[in-house]
mmCIF file of C-alpha atoms in Angstrom:
data_model
loop_
_atom_site.group_PDB
_atom_site.id
_atom_site.type_symbol
_atom_site.label_atom_id
_atom_site.label_comp_id
_atom_site.label_asym_id
_atom_site.label_seq_id
_atom_site.Cartn_x
_atom_site.Cartn_y
_atom_site.Cartn_z
ATOM 1 C CA MET F 619 4.749 173.637 42.661
ATOM 2 C CA LYS F 620 3.064 170.670 41.137
ATOM 3 C CA PRO F 621 -0.547 170.289 42.217
ATOM 4 C CA SER F 622 0.548 166.608 43.594
ATOM 5 C CA SER F 623 3.462 167.640 45.073
ATOM 6 C CA ARG F 624 4.091 167.360 48.821
ATOM 7 C CA ILE F 625 3.815 171.066 50.474
ATOM 8 C CA THR F 626 7.078 171.260 52.901
ATOM 9 C CA ILE F 627 7.923 173.574 55.373
ATOM 10 C CA ARG F 628 10.546 175.602 52.793
ATOM 11 C CA ASP F 629 7.094 176.078 50.835
ATOM 12 C CA VAL F 630 5.442 177.693 53.750
ATOM 13 C CA ALA F 631 8.922 179.847 54.407
ATOM 14 C CA ALA F 632 9.046 180.890 51.024
ATOM 15 C CA THR F 633 5.703 181.794 50.645
ATOM 16 C CA ALA F 634 5.436 183.476 53.918
ATOM 17 C CA GLY F 635 8.830 185.342 53.484
ATOM 18 C CA VAL F 636 10.212 183.968 56.691
ATOM 19 C CA SER F 637 12.903 181.723 57.375
ATOM 20 C CA VAL F 638 12.490 177.898 57.730
ATOM 21 C CA ALA F 639 13.583 178.332 61.686
ATOM 22 C CA THR F 640 10.750 181.107 62.174
ATOM 23 C CA VAL F 641 8.137 178.201 60.524
ATOM 24 C CA SER F 642 9.217 175.894 62.661
ATOM 25 C CA LYS F 643 8.965 178.034 65.880
ATOM 26 C CA VAL F 644 5.443 178.683 64.911
ATOM 27 C CA LEU F 645 4.658 175.088 64.437
ATOM 28 C CA ASN F 646 5.940 174.372 67.671
ATOM 29 C CA ALA F 647 4.503 177.528 69.605
ATOM 30 C CA ARG F 648 8.405 178.530 70.380
ATOM 31 C CA TYR F 649 9.151 181.965 71.833
ATOM 32 C CA GLY F 650 10.856 184.398 69.426
ATOM 33 C CA VAL F 651 8.240 185.135 66.770
ATOM 34 C CA SER F 652 6.057 188.275 66.933
ATOM 35 C CA ALA F 653 2.236 188.017 67.217
ATOM 36 C CA ALA F 654 2.180 189.172 63.614
ATOM 37 C CA THR F 655 4.369 187.136 62.193
ATOM 38 C CA SER F 656 2.919 184.418 63.850
ATOM 39 C CA ALA F 657 -0.591 184.928 62.779
ATOM 40 C CA HIS F 658 0.799 185.425 58.973
ATOM 41 C CA VAL F 659 2.788 182.087 58.704
ATOM 42 C CA GLN F 660 -0.302 180.256 60.355
ATOM 43 C CA ALA F 661 -2.503 181.790 57.582
ATOM 44 C CA VAL F 662 0.085 180.419 55.036
ATOM 45 C CA ILE F 663 0.140 177.033 56.489
ATOM 46 C CA ARG F 664 -3.768 177.185 56.379
ATOM 47 C CA ASP F 665 -3.537 178.377 52.682
ATOM 48 C CA LEU F 666 -1.086 175.684 51.609
ATOM 49 C CA GLY F 667 -2.729 172.991 53.383
ATOM 50 C CA TYR F 668 0.757 171.947 54.865
ATOM 51 C CA GLU F 669 0.807 168.952 57.313
ATOM 52 C CA ALA F 670 3.955 168.066 59.185
ATOM 53 C CA SER F 671 5.251 164.467 58.490
ATOM 54 C CA LEU F 672 4.216 162.071 61.120
ATOM 55 C CA VAL F 673 8.084 160.699 60.805
ATOM 56 C CA ALA F 674 9.387 163.809 61.425
ATOM 57 C CA GLN F 675 6.888 164.857 64.089
ATOM 58 C CA SER F 676 7.866 161.539 65.685
ATOM 59 C CA LEU F 677 11.425 161.771 65.684
ATOM 60 C CA ARG F 678 11.288 165.478 66.957
ATOM 61 C CA ASN F 679 8.333 164.893 69.768
ATOM 62 C CA HIS F 680 8.680 161.012 70.006
ATOM 63 C CA LYS F 681 4.857 161.135 69.701
ATOM 64 C CA THR F 682 2.760 161.326 66.500
ATOM 65 C CA ASN F 683 -0.582 161.483 68.120
ATOM 66 C CA VAL F 684 -2.001 158.564 65.689
ATOM 67 C CA ILE F 685 -3.263 155.559 66.753
ATOM 68 C CA GLY F 686 -3.362 152.400 64.144
ATOM 69 C CA ILE F 687 -5.957 149.902 63.588
ATOM 70 C CA LEU F 688 -4.735 146.752 62.047
ATOM 71 C CA VAL F 689 -7.230 144.468 60.654
ATOM 72 C CA ALA F 690 -6.733 141.293 58.366
ATOM 73 C CA ASP F 691 -9.803 142.569 55.865
ATOM 74 C CA LEU F 692 -12.175 145.432 55.617
ATOM 75 C CA GLU F 693 -15.471 143.062 56.227
ATOM 76 C CA PRO F 694 -18.584 143.694 58.174
ATOM 77 C CA PHE F 695 -17.414 142.908 61.665
ATOM 78 C CA SER F 696 -14.282 145.025 61.255
ATOM 79 C CA THR F 697 -16.055 147.807 59.571
ATOM 80 C CA GLU F 698 -18.839 148.020 62.313
ATOM 81 C CA LEU F 699 -15.866 147.933 64.956
ATOM 82 C CA LEU F 700 -14.133 150.925 63.319
ATOM 83 C CA LYS F 701 -17.291 152.856 63.345
ATOM 84 C CA GLY F 702 -17.160 152.566 67.455
ATOM 85 C CA ALA F 703 -13.381 153.655 67.272
ATOM 86 C CA ALA F 704 -13.848 156.419 65.404
ATOM 87 C CA LYS F 705 -16.660 157.725 67.454
ATOM 88 C CA ALA F 706 -14.136 157.159 70.673
ATOM 89 C CA ILE F 707 -11.355 158.912 68.992
ATOM 90 C CA LYS F 708 -13.534 162.320 68.997
ATOM 91 C CA GLY F 709 -12.153 165.101 71.335
ATOM 92 C CA THR F 710 -9.218 162.996 72.365
ATOM 93 C CA GLY F 711 -6.575 164.787 70.155
ATOM 94 C CA TYR F 712 -5.584 161.641 68.190
ATOM 95 C CA GLU F 713 -6.191 160.514 64.901
ATOM 96 C CA LEU F 714 -6.919 156.943 63.463
ATOM 97 C CA VAL F 715 -4.898 155.004 60.671
ATOM 98 C CA VAL F 716 -6.444 151.693 59.337
ATOM 99 C CA TYR F 717 -3.933 149.192 58.122
ATOM 100 C CA SER F 718 -5.352 146.323 55.817
ATOM 101 C CA ALA F 719 -3.632 143.084 54.932
ATOM 102 C CA GLY F 720 -6.355 142.932 52.489
ATOM 103 C CA GLY F 721 -7.584 139.419 53.257
ATOM 104 C CA ARG F 722 -3.973 138.119 52.679
ATOM 105 C CA THR F 723 -3.809 136.405 55.996
ATOM 106 C CA SER F 724 -4.854 133.090 55.707
ATOM 107 C CA ASP F 725 -1.317 131.382 55.638
ATOM 108 C CA GLN F 726 0.320 134.223 57.174
ATOM 109 C CA ALA F 727 0.440 133.649 61.100
ATOM 110 C CA GLY F 728 1.746 136.474 62.745
ATOM 111 C CA TRP F 729 0.608 139.063 59.885
ATOM 112 C CA GLU F 730 0.228 141.569 62.210
ATOM 113 C CA GLN F 731 3.325 141.617 64.247
ATOM 114 C CA ARG F 732 5.342 142.257 60.583
ATOM 115 C CA TYR F 733 2.884 145.163 60.130
ATOM 116 C CA LEU F 734 3.132 146.075 63.544
ATOM 117 C CA SER F 735 6.896 146.629 63.051
ATOM 118 C CA ARG F 736 6.338 148.846 60.055
ATOM 119 C CA LEU F 737 4.510 151.339 62.188
ATOM 120 C CA SER F 738 5.506 151.398 65.548
ATOM 121 C CA GLY F 739 8.131 154.318 66.667
ATOM 122 C CA THR F 740 7.755 156.439 64.016
ATOM 123 C CA LEU F 741 4.198 156.517 62.795
ATOM 124 C CA ILE F 742 1.845 155.311 65.475
ATOM 125 C CA ASP F 743 1.596 155.674 69.072
ATOM 126 C CA GLY F 744 -0.475 152.847 69.840
ATOM 127 C CA ALA F 745 -2.046 150.258 67.787
ATOM 128 C CA VAL F 746 -5.263 148.231 68.346
ATOM 129 C CA LEU F 747 -5.170 144.591 66.680
ATOM 130 C CA VAL F 748 -8.749 143.084 65.228
ATOM 131 C CA THR F 749 -8.669 139.116 65.505
ATOM 132 C CA PRO F 750 -4.963 139.108 65.608
ATOM 133 C CA THR F 751 -3.521 135.514 64.908
ATOM 134 C CA VAL F 752 -1.134 135.936 68.209
ATOM 135 C CA VAL F 753 -1.530 138.096 71.388
ATOM 136 C CA ASP F 754 2.115 138.201 72.761
ATOM 137 C CA ILE F 755 3.836 140.764 70.865
ATOM 138 C CA GLY F 756 7.426 140.686 71.039
ATOM 139 C CA HIS F 757 9.061 143.901 72.931
ATOM 140 C CA ASP F 758 11.340 144.071 69.666
ATOM 141 C CA VAL F 759 8.299 144.315 67.312
ATOM 142 C CA GLY F 760 6.316 146.702 69.433
ATOM 143 C CA GLN F 761 9.433 148.708 70.444
ATOM 144 C CA GLY F 762 7.485 149.290 73.577
ATOM 145 C CA THR F 763 4.058 150.689 71.231
ATOM 146 C CA ALA F 764 0.739 150.150 73.446
ATOM 147 C CA VAL F 765 -1.263 147.297 71.851
ATOM 148 C CA VAL F 766 -4.957 146.106 72.425
ATOM 149 C CA ALA F 767 -6.321 143.186 70.726
ATOM 150 C CA VAL F 768 -9.816 142.886 69.703
ATOM 151 C CA ASP F 769 -11.385 139.185 69.323
ATOM 152 C CA PRO F 770 -8.091 137.386 69.572
ATOM 153 C CA HIS F 771 -7.314 134.063 68.204
ATOM 154 C CA ALA F 772 -6.119 132.403 71.239
ATOM 155 C CA GLY F 773 -8.093 134.385 73.778
ATOM 156 C CA PRO F 774 -6.647 136.534 76.597
ATOM 157 C CA SER F 775 -3.275 136.452 77.538
ATOM 158 C CA GLY F 776 -0.523 138.981 78.599
ATOM 159 C CA LEU F 777 -1.737 141.207 76.117
ATOM 160 C CA PRO F 778 -4.723 143.627 76.873
ATOM 161 C CA THR F 779 -7.543 142.547 74.922
ATOM 162 C CA VAL F 780 -11.419 143.451 74.327
ATOM 163 C CA ASP F 781 -14.051 140.654 73.360
ATOM 164 C CA SER F 782 -17.474 139.493 73.534
ATOM 165 C CA ASP F 783 -19.385 136.358 75.533
ATOM 166 C CA ASN F 784 -19.244 134.376 72.219
ATOM 167 C CA LEU F 785 -19.912 130.922 74.502
ATOM 168 C CA ASN F 786 -23.036 132.155 75.972
ATOM 169 C CA GLY F 787 -24.015 134.063 72.900
ATOM 170 C CA ALA F 788 -24.077 130.834 71.151
ATOM 171 C CA ARG F 789 -25.738 129.234 73.968
ATOM 172 C CA LEU F 790 -28.698 131.931 73.562
ATOM 173 C CA GLY F 791 -28.974 131.334 69.662
ATOM 174 C CA THR F 792 -29.258 127.506 69.911
ATOM 175 C CA GLN F 793 -31.537 127.712 72.939
ATOM 176 C CA HIS F 794 -33.851 129.939 70.897
ATOM 177 C CA LEU F 795 -34.074 127.328 68.270
ATOM 178 C CA LEU F 796 -34.232 124.363 70.741
ATOM 179 C CA ASP F 797 -37.294 126.552 72.460
ATOM 180 C CA LEU F 798 -39.119 126.770 68.915
ATOM 181 C CA GLY F 799 -39.019 122.758 68.798
ATOM 182 C CA HIS F 800 -35.996 122.247 66.573
ATOM 183 C CA ARG F 801 -34.022 119.120 67.190
ATOM 184 C CA ARG F 802 -32.222 118.415 63.924
ATOM 185 C CA ILE F 803 -30.007 121.904 64.150
ATOM 186 C CA ALA F 804 -26.954 122.383 61.683
ATOM 187 C CA MET F 805 -23.904 124.690 62.407
ATOM 188 C CA ILE F 806 -22.250 126.383 60.123
ATOM 189 C CA THR F 807 -18.759 126.764 62.096
ATOM 190 C CA GLY F 808 -16.560 129.910 61.581
ATOM 191 C CA ARG F 809 -13.006 129.891 61.180
ATOM 192 C CA PRO F 810 -10.732 127.241 62.841
ATOM 193 C CA ASP F 811 -8.113 129.506 64.149
ATOM 194 C CA LEU F 812 -9.968 131.913 66.142
ATOM 195 C CA GLU F 813 -11.005 131.497 69.255
ATOM 196 C CA SER F 814 -14.403 133.209 68.923
ATOM 197 C CA SER F 815 -15.357 130.404 66.583
ATOM 198 C CA ARG F 816 -14.198 127.845 68.757
ATOM 199 C CA LEU F 817 -16.173 129.251 71.517
ATOM 200 C CA ARG F 818 -19.374 129.546 69.553
ATOM 201 C CA GLU F 819 -19.096 126.062 68.316
ATOM 202 C CA GLN F 820 -19.120 125.027 72.279
ATOM 203 C CA GLY F 821 -21.711 127.175 73.057
ATOM 204 C CA PHE F 822 -23.810 125.254 70.378
ATOM 205 C CA ARG F 823 -22.429 121.853 71.949
ATOM 206 C CA ASP F 824 -23.299 122.820 75.494
ATOM 207 C CA ALA F 825 -26.854 123.923 74.343
ATOM 208 C CA MET F 826 -27.712 120.689 72.690
ATOM 209 C CA ARG F 827 -26.426 118.785 75.420
ATOM 210 C CA ASP F 828 -28.164 120.205 78.026
ATOM 211 C CA ALA F 829 -31.463 119.747 75.981
ATOM 212 C CA GLY F 830 -30.622 116.206 75.944
ATOM 213 C CA VAL F 831 -30.321 116.554 72.087
ATOM 214 C CA PRO F 832 -27.219 114.738 70.436
ATOM 215 C CA VAL F 833 -25.317 116.726 67.965
ATOM 216 C CA ASP F 834 -25.167 114.850 64.589
ATOM 217 C CA PRO F 835 -21.415 115.355 63.175
ATOM 218 C CA GLU F 836 -22.883 115.276 59.745
ATOM 219 C CA LEU F 837 -24.839 118.530 60.611
ATOM 220 C CA ILE F 838 -21.388 120.163 61.158
ATOM 221 C CA GLU F 839 -19.782 122.373 58.527
ATOM 222 C CA ILE F 840 -17.161 124.908 58.362
ATOM 223 C CA GLY F 841 -17.861 128.079 56.747
ATOM 224 C CA ASP F 842 -14.717 130.273 57.725
ATOM 225 C CA TYR F 843 -16.843 133.150 58.509
ATOM 226 C CA ASP F 844 -16.501 133.615 54.659
ATOM 227 C CA PRO F 845 -19.676 133.954 52.296
ATOM 228 C CA ASP F 846 -18.595 131.274 49.665
ATOM 229 C CA SER F 847 -17.514 128.758 52.323
ATOM 230 C CA SER F 848 -20.785 129.329 53.860
ATOM 231 C CA ALA F 849 -22.557 128.975 50.581
ATOM 232 C CA ALA F 850 -20.836 125.464 49.929
ATOM 233 C CA ALA F 851 -21.782 124.125 53.589
ATOM 234 C CA ALA F 852 -25.129 125.397 53.394
ATOM 235 C CA ARG F 853 -25.318 123.439 50.135
ATOM 236 C CA LEU F 854 -24.289 120.072 51.918
ATOM 237 C CA LEU F 855 -26.219 120.575 54.581
ATOM 238 C CA LEU F 856 -29.465 121.436 52.884
ATOM 239 C CA GLY F 857 -28.798 119.095 50.036
ATOM 240 C CA ARG F 858 -29.147 115.980 52.453
ATOM 241 C CA PRO F 859 -32.404 113.986 52.584
ATOM 242 C CA ASP F 860 -32.660 114.125 56.211
ATOM 243 C CA ARG F 861 -31.870 117.977 56.169
ATOM 244 C CA PRO F 862 -31.693 119.917 59.056
ATOM 245 C CA THR F 863 -34.875 121.903 60.177
ATOM 246 C CA ALA F 864 -32.695 124.949 61.347
ATOM 247 C CA VAL F 865 -28.987 126.292 60.888
ATOM 248 C CA PHE F 866 -27.014 128.153 63.554
ATOM 249 C CA GLY F 867 -24.393 130.120 61.499
ATOM 250 C CA ALA F 868 -21.242 131.355 63.110
ATOM 251 C CA ASN F 869 -21.740 134.844 62.079
ATOM 252 C CA ASP F 870 -24.271 136.762 60.144
ATOM 253 C CA VAL F 871 -22.369 136.107 56.783
ATOM 254 C CA SER F 872 -22.771 132.641 56.949
ATOM 255 C CA ALA F 873 -26.333 132.980 58.078
ATOM 256 C CA ILE F 874 -27.432 134.656 55.408
ATOM 257 C CA ALA F 875 -25.517 132.499 52.851
ATOM 258 C CA ALA F 876 -27.460 129.818 54.395
ATOM 259 C CA VAL F 877 -30.933 131.815 53.880
ATOM 260 C CA GLU F 878 -29.774 132.662 49.817
ATOM 261 C CA VAL F 879 -28.977 129.044 49.466
ATOM 262 C CA ALA F 880 -32.271 127.756 50.901
ATOM 263 C CA ALA F 881 -34.373 130.077 48.371
ATOM 264 C CA SER F 882 -32.117 128.959 45.663
ATOM 265 C CA MET F 883 -33.269 125.267 46.554
ATOM 266 C CA GLY F 884 -36.777 126.297 46.642
ATOM 267 C CA LEU F 885 -36.753 126.636 50.493
ATOM 268 C CA ARG F 886 -38.588 128.899 52.240
ATOM 269 C CA VAL F 887 -37.087 130.683 55.075
ATOM 270 C CA PRO F 888 -38.569 130.527 58.104
ATOM 271 C CA ASP F 889 -41.461 128.203 56.800
ATOM 272 C CA ASP F 890 -39.092 125.228 55.634
ATOM 273 C CA LEU F 891 -35.900 126.292 57.563
ATOM 274 C CA SER F 892 -35.017 128.614 60.392
ATOM 275 C CA VAL F 893 -31.881 130.442 60.623
ATOM 276 C CA VAL F 894 -29.864 131.988 63.327
ATOM 277 C CA GLY F 895 -26.625 134.007 62.700
ATOM 278 C CA PHE F 896 -24.236 135.690 65.108
ATOM 279 C CA ASP F 897 -22.919 139.642 65.466
ATOM 280 C CA ASN F 898 -25.846 141.897 64.013
ATOM 281 C CA VAL F 899 -24.197 143.406 61.677
ATOM 282 C CA PRO F 900 -26.231 146.050 59.600
ATOM 283 C CA GLU F 901 -27.028 143.539 57.049
ATOM 284 C CA ALA F 902 -28.983 141.263 59.285
ATOM 285 C CA ALA F 903 -31.601 143.510 59.886
ATOM 286 C CA LEU F 904 -31.545 144.203 55.960
ATOM 287 C CA ALA F 905 -31.538 140.640 54.765
ATOM 288 C CA SER F 906 -34.855 139.073 53.457
ATOM 289 C CA PRO F 907 -36.510 137.965 55.903
ATOM 290 C CA ALA F 908 -34.825 140.066 58.668
ATOM 291 C CA LEU F 909 -32.554 137.826 60.376
ATOM 292 C CA THR F 910 -32.560 136.461 63.952
ATOM 293 C CA THR F 911 -29.075 136.967 65.286
ATOM 294 C CA VAL F 912 -26.989 137.228 68.562
ATOM 295 C CA GLU F 913 -25.681 140.536 68.731
ATOM 296 C CA GLN F 914 -22.513 141.430 70.115
ATOM 297 C CA PRO F 915 -21.606 145.218 70.823
ATOM 298 C CA ILE F 916 -19.147 145.481 67.820
ATOM 299 C CA HIS F 917 -19.126 149.030 68.188
ATOM 300 C CA ALA F 918 -18.825 149.190 72.031
ATOM 301 C CA MET F 919 -15.832 146.924 71.318
ATOM 302 C CA GLY F 920 -13.996 149.324 69.134
ATOM 303 C CA HIS F 921 -14.762 151.890 71.746
ATOM 304 C CA ARG F 922 -13.738 150.291 74.514
ATOM 305 C CA ALA F 923 -10.606 149.062 72.808
ATOM 306 C CA ILE F 924 -9.486 152.932 71.968
ATOM 307 C CA GLU F 925 -10.374 153.988 75.522
ATOM 308 C CA LEU F 926 -8.079 151.278 76.985
ATOM 309 C CA LEU F 927 -5.541 151.749 74.406
ATOM 310 C CA ILE F 928 -5.193 155.530 75.315
ATOM 311 C CA ARG F 929 -4.828 155.281 78.932
ATOM 312 C CA LEU F 930 -2.260 152.922 78.498
ATOM 313 C CA ILE F 931 -0.105 154.990 75.942
ATOM 314 C CA HIS F 932 -0.910 157.860 78.709
ATOM 315 C CA GLY F 933 0.714 155.412 81.167
ATOM 316 C CA GLU F 934 -2.620 155.544 83.406
ATOM 317 C CA ASP F 935 -3.615 152.680 85.651
ATOM 318 C CA VAL F 936 -6.577 150.712 84.404
ATOM 319 C CA ASP F 937 -9.249 148.465 86.180
ATOM 320 C CA ALA F 938 -9.029 145.779 83.890
ATOM 321 C CA THR F 939 -6.796 144.788 80.920
ATOM 322 C CA HIS F 940 -9.321 141.913 79.676
ATOM 323 C CA VAL F 941 -12.590 143.241 78.625
ATOM 324 C CA ARG F 942 -15.588 140.936 77.886
ATOM 325 C CA LEU F 943 -18.817 142.575 76.851
ATOM 326 C CA PRO F 944 -22.338 140.541 77.092
ATOM 327 C CA THR F 945 -24.328 139.552 73.990
ATOM 328 C CA ARG F 946 -28.103 139.052 73.508
ATOM 329 C CA LEU F 947 -30.507 137.537 71.255
ATOM 330 C CA VAL F 948 -32.197 139.706 68.431
ATOM 331 C CA VAL F 949 -35.492 137.867 67.369
ATOM 332 C CA ARG F 950 -36.340 138.704 63.840
ATOM 333 C CA HIS F 951 -38.106 137.001 60.893
ATOM 334 C CA SER F 952 -35.790 134.207 60.032
ATOM 335 C CA THR F 953 -37.080 131.580 62.985
ATOM 336 C CA ARG F 954 -40.399 130.073 63.725
ATOM 337 C CA ALA F 955 -41.551 127.135 65.475
ATOM 338 C CA LEU F 956 -41.757 123.803 64.298
#
């Protein structure tokens, strides 16, 4: 056999000197095989590194014991969420497979429906959709596959969801800047198609309104949760003759981009400009200066999504199918009193 070829059940049978039927009985723990022969076959399986095909296993048992996580791209948020999911999967008997669209979803509404249809029924028993463009998956697409959405675009609907309190989190971040005396506060918003982005902008506007501070529409720029778009937005904001004294980024990526642009323009953070982010990904603490941000419990979101999904796969009753986790302000060194 070539080293790169897939080990088959026939290879196991030939190496062990038994029939394919005997190997199948050992794999499925069926009667009719002596203990000695079973032990010998299992040893050959280990030596050869044989793994049963997920498709074949699914056709035979109608289960794969595999959970799929579908992400638009592997960026800081989804990467941290995967860590929480990986921790939750331990000891459950399930494995994880990650399916990434590679960021090719900006003009592909419903991308997760297409990818889910490829995986459902033969490769996975259930799926976690991260920031999906839709939250109502057709039965013909999911084929009865259990699905949980994390941070869905349109907010909670009939599909089980897990998200964080984006509205209150944005209020906390904005209020922190207001408490420091800032009044010309800019915002670099997120992706217009995302519910989380809409809620964060609403929280920003609510906090400003409650403080009696008008929002200058020229201090609102779209950053798309993207570093390049956010940097372009920051250059516009900080290049104004009446530039803002503070910037609230809809995520840490946009806030860090604002800090970097400020430095390139000779502005010091926080002496000349205060900056607040959202998410509290690891990069926030490692930024220079360390970023003040609103923390959403990303690991816990991934953990809860897996827990909820497994219960749905098993047909168990769940207390709530829409889980919203709290956010909190983490004050570091990118903000100071005006």
